[in-house]
């Protein structure tokens, strides 16, 4: 028979049981969840390069991708070249990719920082659609000519190009690319009238200059270095504000054209919305990869000026600054791509 005393004992027991349940549930909630980073990556990672094979970004992407895979416990990192529209096609692909860390973007400043000012609708937002993973380094472009070109140095080149009736053409990796704008900047600042001939990537542009179909090209140092060393192309000047340690005998354009400067940076991005654990894993793996001496030596040999240790926040600030800088340059040059 239930008595008030019995009911009191049952109520106390139920209360203790309920309290124990609540404490157990609370403990479960505060237990750390299994870290996504513990299992990432569990399948191949695709590194999208929005430029053609053989160009600077492709060369650097393959070197960094290989080392990144080694750092991430010998994971498979596969380079996927998606050229077109000055880099927009590959960049759009990554912007719309699943937010799981298995599709990344190895890109250059001409695509990420210049295209938004050149194209009415590039198909991506360089800031909102991406998260910085790691800044690799900077690369000067080189003004190159076929060995048959009459100018033996940059001063002679300027004299020839300034002659009345001069009708020289220069090749680039495509409309709106950095080497296109470098030619437009040179025309504007040095009083030249070089005619632009766009190609779909730096490799086909270099091939036509190597074959003598055109005689002038702006190309990134890594993509052209082997041809320079072999004597197949003559380097007249580099596009930075100082000489490259890889080609110390070649002057900077700014030495003869005050104020002229244009280099590109190379960096790794992930789609926005990645789980924080995965993004942190990628950022740390990239930091370790870029600190590895064997990778640094290989990048240095390619003419890449390796960036000092840079936080994701500093990389984001660099992107913001370059977006503003190139917007001004594009507007002043009048260049536009529909």
Tab-separated table of C-alpha atoms in Angstrom:
chain	number	residue	atom	x	y	z
A	1	UNK	CA	0.000	0.000	0.000
A	2	UNK	CA	1.353	3.365	-1.017
A	3	UNK	CA	1.797	5.729	1.899
A	4	UNK	CA	2.873	9.374	1.866
A	5	UNK	CA	6.314	8.193	3.032
A	6	UNK	CA	6.528	5.738	0.118
A	7	UNK	CA	5.480	8.405	-2.372
A	8	UNK	CA	8.171	10.676	-0.931
A	9	UNK	CA	10.857	8.000	-1.427
A	10	UNK	CA	9.704	7.321	-5.014
A	11	UNK	CA	9.688	11.022	-5.781
A	12	UNK	CA	13.176	11.457	-4.372
A	13	UNK	CA	14.470	8.513	-6.400
A	14	UNK	CA	12.879	9.820	-9.599
A	15	UNK	CA	14.373	13.196	-8.966
A	16	UNK	CA	17.811	11.666	-8.478
A	17	UNK	CA	17.432	9.631	-11.670
A	18	UNK	CA	16.312	12.687	-13.644
A	19	UNK	CA	19.160	14.751	-12.256
A	20	UNK	CA	21.594	12.013	-13.220
A	21	UNK	CA	20.155	11.936	-16.741
A	22	UNK	CA	20.508	15.705	-17.103
A	23	UNK	CA	24.119	15.601	-15.910
A	24	UNK	CA	24.945	12.755	-18.268
A	25	UNK	CA	23.340	14.576	-21.181
A	26	UNK	CA	25.188	17.759	-20.331
A	27	UNK	CA	28.469	15.858	-20.123
A	28	UNK	CA	27.818	14.346	-23.530
A	29	UNK	CA	27.204	17.778	-24.977
A	30	UNK	CA	30.479	19.186	-23.725
A	31	UNK	CA	32.552	16.203	-24.810
A	32	UNK	CA	34.706	17.159	-27.812
A	33	UNK	CA	33.182	15.901	-31.035
A	34	UNK	CA	35.350	13.693	-33.231
A	35	UNK	CA	37.595	16.160	-35.072
A	36	UNK	CA	37.006	16.352	-38.798
A	37	UNK	CA	40.701	17.095	-39.170
A	38	UNK	CA	41.490	13.647	-37.729
A	39	UNK	CA	40.096	12.008	-40.843
A	40	UNK	CA	40.784	14.743	-43.430
A	41	UNK	CA	41.812	14.064	-46.114
A	42	UNK	CA	40.391	10.597	-46.606
A	43	UNK	CA	40.314	10.798	-50.411
A	44	UNK	CA	42.190	12.696	-53.170
A	45	UNK	CA	42.233	16.492	-52.988
A	46	UNK	CA	41.782	18.359	-56.280
A	47	UNK	CA	43.945	21.433	-56.720
A	48	UNK	CA	42.343	23.538	-59.448
A	49	UNK	CA	44.764	25.667	-61.452
A	50	UNK	CA	42.748	28.146	-63.545
A	51	UNK	CA	45.533	28.503	-66.109
A	52	UNK	CA	46.893	26.219	-68.812
A	53	UNK	CA	49.525	23.572	-68.229
A	54	UNK	CA	53.100	24.811	-68.553
A	55	UNK	CA	52.513	28.263	-67.070
A	56	UNK	CA	53.827	29.620	-63.794
A	57	UNK	CA	50.790	28.726	-61.732
A	58	UNK	CA	50.814	25.188	-63.115
A	59	UNK	CA	54.502	24.742	-62.301
A	60	UNK	CA	54.115	26.117	-58.786
A	61	UNK	CA	50.825	24.293	-58.212
A	62	UNK	CA	52.385	20.927	-58.966
A	63	UNK	CA	55.376	21.557	-56.712
A	64	UNK	CA	53.279	22.819	-53.808
A	65	UNK	CA	50.600	20.161	-54.332
A	66	UNK	CA	53.167	17.369	-54.119
A	67	UNK	CA	54.650	18.723	-50.891
A	68	UNK	CA	51.206	19.423	-49.444
A	69	UNK	CA	50.281	15.790	-50.015
A	70	UNK	CA	53.443	14.640	-48.255
A	71	UNK	CA	52.711	16.829	-45.244
A	72	UNK	CA	49.146	15.526	-45.011
A	73	UNK	CA	50.294	11.949	-44.405
A	74	UNK	CA	51.015	11.181	-48.069
A	75	UNK	CA	47.590	12.253	-49.249
A	76	UNK	CA	46.894	12.409	-52.967
A	77	UNK	CA	46.740	15.975	-54.341
A	78	UNK	CA	45.759	16.072	-58.011
A	79	UNK	CA	46.255	19.184	-60.161
A	80	UNK	CA	43.308	19.974	-62.440
A	81	UNK	CA	43.993	22.653	-65.086
A	82	UNK	CA	40.851	24.634	-65.919
A	83	UNK	CA	41.999	27.552	-68.108
A	84	UNK	CA	39.800	30.093	-69.818
A	85	UNK	CA	38.443	33.635	-69.466
A	86	UNK	CA	41.625	34.865	-67.813
A	87	UNK	CA	41.244	32.339	-65.008
A	88	UNK	CA	37.554	32.918	-64.352
A	89	UNK	CA	36.406	29.444	-65.404
A	90	UNK	CA	38.537	27.547	-62.913
A	91	UNK	CA	37.924	30.133	-60.190
A	92	UNK	CA	34.156	29.869	-60.646
A	93	UNK	CA	34.433	26.087	-60.380
A	94	UNK	CA	36.056	26.292	-56.963
A	95	UNK	CA	33.707	29.044	-55.766
A	96	UNK	CA	30.780	26.672	-56.385
A	97	UNK	CA	32.504	23.485	-55.166
A	98	UNK	CA	31.360	21.566	-52.080
A	99	UNK	CA	32.648	23.094	-48.845
A	100	UNK	CA	34.516	19.994	-47.761
A	101	UNK	CA	38.183	20.782	-48.440
A	102	UNK	CA	38.522	18.430	-51.394
A	103	UNK	CA	38.520	21.174	-54.044
A	104	UNK	CA	41.068	23.967	-53.637
A	105	UNK	CA	42.256	26.869	-55.789
A	106	UNK	CA	45.890	27.639	-56.588
A	107	UNK	CA	45.678	30.980	-58.302
A	108	UNK	CA	47.541	34.139	-59.223
A	109	UNK	CA	46.806	37.767	-58.492
A	110	UNK	CA	45.852	38.520	-62.092
A	111	UNK	CA	42.844	36.221	-61.744
A	112	UNK	CA	41.887	36.906	-58.148
A	113	UNK	CA	42.704	40.627	-57.869
A	114	UNK	CA	42.531	41.993	-61.434
A	115	UNK	CA	39.650	40.133	-63.080
A	116	UNK	CA	36.984	41.646	-60.811
A	117	UNK	CA	37.896	45.048	-62.265
A	118	UNK	CA	38.218	43.817	-65.854
A	119	UNK	CA	35.073	41.739	-66.229
A	120	UNK	CA	31.541	43.007	-65.794
A	121	UNK	CA	30.649	39.669	-64.228
A	122	UNK	CA	33.611	37.420	-63.460
A	123	UNK	CA	31.257	34.870	-61.884
A	124	UNK	CA	32.763	34.957	-58.393
A	125	UNK	CA	33.439	37.284	-55.498
A	126	UNK	CA	37.182	37.168	-54.704
A	127	UNK	CA	36.583	37.895	-51.016
A	128	UNK	CA	33.188	36.458	-50.086
A	129	UNK	CA	33.520	33.189	-52.027
A	130	UNK	CA	36.962	32.179	-50.714
A	131	UNK	CA	39.097	31.802	-47.626
A	132	UNK	CA	42.889	32.348	-47.794
A	133	UNK	CA	44.922	29.236	-47.051
A	134	UNK	CA	48.483	30.323	-47.779
A	135	UNK	CA	50.534	32.842	-49.758
A	136	UNK	CA	53.250	31.081	-51.756
A	137	UNK	CA	55.283	33.937	-53.192
A	138	UNK	CA	55.726	36.579	-55.867
A	139	UNK	CA	56.828	36.202	-59.463
A	140	UNK	CA	58.102	38.880	-61.834
A	141	UNK	CA	57.172	38.803	-65.488
A	142	UNK	CA	59.832	39.162	-68.131
A	143	UNK	CA	59.785	41.097	-71.389
A	144	UNK	CA	61.140	38.560	-73.869
A	145	UNK	CA	61.996	38.657	-77.559
A	146	UNK	CA	62.916	36.092	-80.158
A	147	UNK	CA	66.724	35.909	-80.685
A	148	UNK	CA	66.281	37.372	-84.176
A	149	UNK	CA	64.766	40.574	-82.775
A	150	UNK	CA	67.133	43.491	-83.524
A	151	UNK	CA	67.132	44.947	-79.999
A	152	UNK	CA	69.802	43.414	-77.783
A	153	UNK	CA	68.742	45.201	-74.585
A	154	UNK	CA	65.814	47.168	-73.159
A	155	UNK	CA	67.152	50.596	-74.121
A	156	UNK	CA	67.442	49.493	-77.751
A	157	UNK	CA	63.963	48.014	-77.543
A	158	UNK	CA	62.504	51.346	-76.415
A	159	UNK	CA	64.250	53.206	-79.242
A	160	UNK	CA	62.920	50.767	-81.851
A	161	UNK	CA	59.388	50.740	-80.469
A	162	UNK	CA	59.271	54.549	-80.343
A	163	UNK	CA	60.246	54.995	-83.985
A	164	UNK	CA	57.640	56.508	-86.248
A	165	UNK	CA	55.597	53.816	-87.943
A	166	UNK	CA	56.774	51.086	-85.547
A	167	UNK	CA	54.308	48.220	-85.654
A	168	UNK	CA	55.323	45.604	-83.123
A	169	UNK	CA	53.026	42.981	-81.614
A	170	UNK	CA	53.336	41.307	-78.238
A	171	UNK	CA	51.802	38.048	-77.078
A	172	UNK	CA	50.166	37.442	-73.716
A	173	UNK	CA	48.404	34.610	-71.896
A	174	UNK	CA	45.032	36.176	-72.701
A	175	UNK	CA	42.822	39.238	-72.431
A	176	UNK	CA	42.887	40.716	-68.968
A	177	UNK	CA	45.848	38.697	-67.730
A	178	UNK	CA	48.680	40.432	-65.943
A	179	UNK	CA	51.021	40.180	-68.919
A	180	UNK	CA	48.352	41.827	-71.075
A	181	UNK	CA	48.106	44.728	-68.628
A	182	UNK	CA	51.889	44.949	-68.358
A	183	UNK	CA	52.002	45.678	-72.077
A	184	UNK	CA	49.252	48.283	-71.763
A	185	UNK	CA	51.089	49.890	-68.848
A	186	UNK	CA	54.288	49.992	-70.883
A	187	UNK	CA	52.480	51.578	-73.819
A	188	UNK	CA	51.007	54.231	-71.551
A	189	UNK	CA	54.055	54.990	-69.414
A	190	UNK	CA	56.758	54.703	-72.100
A	191	UNK	CA	54.875	56.201	-75.044
A	192	UNK	CA	54.755	53.005	-77.132
A	193	UNK	CA	52.091	51.488	-79.359
A	194	UNK	CA	52.668	47.763	-79.034
A	195	UNK	CA	49.723	45.754	-80.349
A	196	UNK	CA	48.322	43.057	-78.096
A	197	UNK	CA	47.838	39.473	-79.356
A	198	UNK	CA	46.042	37.320	-76.737
A	199	UNK	CA	46.493	33.564	-76.425
A	200	UNK	CA	44.755	30.948	-74.314
A	201	UNK	CA	47.560	30.544	-71.808
A	202	UNK	CA	51.220	31.419	-71.610
A	203	UNK	CA	52.422	28.127	-73.125
A	204	UNK	CA	50.884	28.693	-76.590
A	205	UNK	CA	52.028	32.324	-76.501
A	206	UNK	CA	55.594	31.243	-75.775
A	207	UNK	CA	55.420	28.565	-78.457
A	208	UNK	CA	54.571	31.106	-81.152
A	209	UNK	CA	57.375	33.419	-80.067
A	210	UNK	CA	59.788	30.511	-79.929
A	211	UNK	CA	58.687	29.634	-83.457
A	212	UNK	CA	59.103	33.208	-84.682
A	213	UNK	CA	55.434	33.861	-85.509
A	214	UNK	CA	55.592	36.776	-83.053
A	215	UNK	CA	58.732	38.348	-81.634
A	216	UNK	CA	57.689	39.838	-78.281
A	217	UNK	CA	56.001	38.359	-75.228
A	218	UNK	CA	55.453	39.131	-71.581
A	219	UNK	CA	55.722	35.897	-69.606
A	220	UNK	CA	56.259	34.932	-66.006
A	221	UNK	CA	59.844	34.104	-65.102
A	222	UNK	CA	59.191	30.449	-64.117
A	223	UNK	CA	57.448	29.682	-67.410
A	224	UNK	CA	60.262	31.220	-69.464
A	225	UNK	CA	63.402	30.535	-67.462
A	226	UNK	CA	64.414	27.339	-69.258
A	227	UNK	CA	64.056	29.050	-72.660
A	228	UNK	CA	66.143	32.005	-71.467
A	229	UNK	CA	68.910	29.733	-70.198
A	230	UNK	CA	68.879	27.762	-73.445
A	231	UNK	CA	69.233	30.964	-75.510
A	232	UNK	CA	65.900	30.393	-77.245
A	233	UNK	CA	64.507	33.665	-75.890
A	234	UNK	CA	66.239	36.896	-74.939
A	235	UNK	CA	65.239	38.563	-71.659
A	236	UNK	CA	65.222	42.345	-71.986
A	237	UNK	CA	63.726	43.436	-68.658
A	238	UNK	CA	61.765	42.209	-65.635
A	239	UNK	CA	58.484	43.764	-64.609
A	240	UNK	CA	59.155	44.328	-60.911
A	241	UNK	CA	60.537	47.430	-59.290
A	242	UNK	CA	63.884	45.694	-58.787
A	243	UNK	CA	65.981	43.067	-60.506
A	244	UNK	CA	65.379	39.388	-59.963
A	245	UNK	CA	68.133	37.476	-58.145
A	246	UNK	CA	67.630	34.725	-60.726
A	247	UNK	CA	68.481	37.141	-63.585
A	248	UNK	CA	70.629	39.800	-61.906
A	249	UNK	CA	72.042	41.014	-65.218
A	250	UNK	CA	68.577	41.820	-66.597
A	251	UNK	CA	67.331	45.306	-65.649
A	252	UNK	CA	63.946	46.138	-64.189
A	253	UNK	CA	61.644	48.091	-66.498
A	254	UNK	CA	61.343	50.667	-63.720
A	255	UNK	CA	65.012	51.566	-64.177
A	256	UNK	CA	64.186	53.134	-67.548
A	257	UNK	CA	60.474	53.852	-67.022
A	258	UNK	CA	60.137	55.428	-63.538
A	259	UNK	CA	57.162	54.167	-61.559
A	260	UNK	CA	56.645	51.039	-63.641
A	261	UNK	CA	56.102	47.938	-61.497
A	262	UNK	CA	54.001	44.829	-61.826
A	263	UNK	CA	54.509	41.435	-60.226
A	264	UNK	CA	52.050	38.677	-59.515
A	265	UNK	CA	51.601	36.681	-56.382
A	266	UNK	CA	50.588	33.046	-56.142
A	267	UNK	CA	48.392	31.736	-53.372
A	268	UNK	CA	46.173	28.917	-52.209
A	269	UNK	CA	42.480	29.441	-51.450
A	270	UNK	CA	39.587	27.267	-50.296
A	271	UNK	CA	35.863	27.841	-50.847
A	272	UNK	CA	34.186	29.895	-48.137
A	273	UNK	CA	32.138	27.897	-45.667
A	274	UNK	CA	34.693	25.162	-45.013
A	275	UNK	CA	34.465	23.518	-41.574
A	276	UNK	CA	36.837	25.408	-39.306
A	277	UNK	CA	38.783	22.230	-38.490
A	278	UNK	CA	39.430	21.461	-42.153
A	279	UNK	CA	40.466	25.035	-42.952
A	280	UNK	CA	42.843	25.052	-39.986
A	281	UNK	CA	44.320	21.721	-41.113
A	282	UNK	CA	44.909	23.073	-44.625
A	283	UNK	CA	46.456	26.289	-43.360
A	284	UNK	CA	48.847	24.443	-41.046
A	285	UNK	CA	49.764	21.881	-43.724
A	286	UNK	CA	50.472	24.693	-46.181
A	287	UNK	CA	52.625	26.490	-43.619
A	288	UNK	CA	54.652	23.321	-43.084
A	289	UNK	CA	54.946	22.653	-46.822
A	290	UNK	CA	56.226	26.162	-47.559
A	291	UNK	CA	58.761	25.877	-44.730
A	292	UNK	CA	60.287	22.726	-46.248
A	293	UNK	CA	63.753	23.397	-47.651
A	294	UNK	CA	63.390	21.078	-50.638
A	295	UNK	CA	60.224	22.888	-51.803
A	296	UNK	CA	61.760	26.315	-51.204
A	297	UNK	CA	64.836	25.339	-53.223
A	298	UNK	CA	62.680	24.145	-56.119
A	299	UNK	CA	60.558	27.309	-56.096
A	300	UNK	CA	63.685	29.465	-55.915
A	301	UNK	CA	65.139	27.687	-58.940
A	302	UNK	CA	61.953	28.546	-60.838
A	303	UNK	CA	62.312	32.250	-60.107
A	304	UNK	CA	59.618	32.397	-57.439
A	305	UNK	CA	60.386	34.933	-54.721
A	306	UNK	CA	59.106	32.957	-51.744
A	307	UNK	CA	56.845	34.915	-49.415
A	308	UNK	CA	57.918	35.377	-45.799
A	309	UNK	CA	55.714	33.575	-43.261
A	310	UNK	CA	52.290	35.133	-43.766
A	311	UNK	CA	49.128	34.638	-41.724
A	312	UNK	CA	45.782	34.083	-43.479
A	313	UNK	CA	44.729	37.499	-42.186
A	314	UNK	CA	47.766	39.155	-43.765
A	315	UNK	CA	47.074	37.321	-47.014
A	316	UNK	CA	43.465	38.559	-46.945
A	317	UNK	CA	44.738	42.131	-46.441
A	318	UNK	CA	47.098	41.759	-49.432
A	319	UNK	CA	44.168	40.665	-51.590
A	320	UNK	CA	42.057	43.624	-50.474
A	321	UNK	CA	44.903	46.065	-51.172
A	322	UNK	CA	45.549	44.601	-54.625
A	323	UNK	CA	41.863	44.693	-55.544
A	324	UNK	CA	41.913	48.432	-54.921
A	325	UNK	CA	45.277	48.952	-56.668
A	326	UNK	CA	44.416	47.073	-59.844
A	327	UNK	CA	40.959	48.630	-60.028
A	328	UNK	CA	42.692	52.000	-60.331
A	329	UNK	CA	45.176	50.713	-62.941
A	330	UNK	CA	42.497	49.023	-65.031
A	331	UNK	CA	40.346	52.142	-64.995
A	332	UNK	CA	43.281	54.346	-65.990
A	333	UNK	CA	44.277	51.998	-68.822
A	334	UNK	CA	40.767	51.706	-70.191
A	335	UNK	CA	41.153	47.918	-70.464
A	336	UNK	CA	37.943	45.912	-70.211
A	337	UNK	CA	36.763	42.426	-71.052
A	338	UNK	CA	33.061	41.631	-71.524
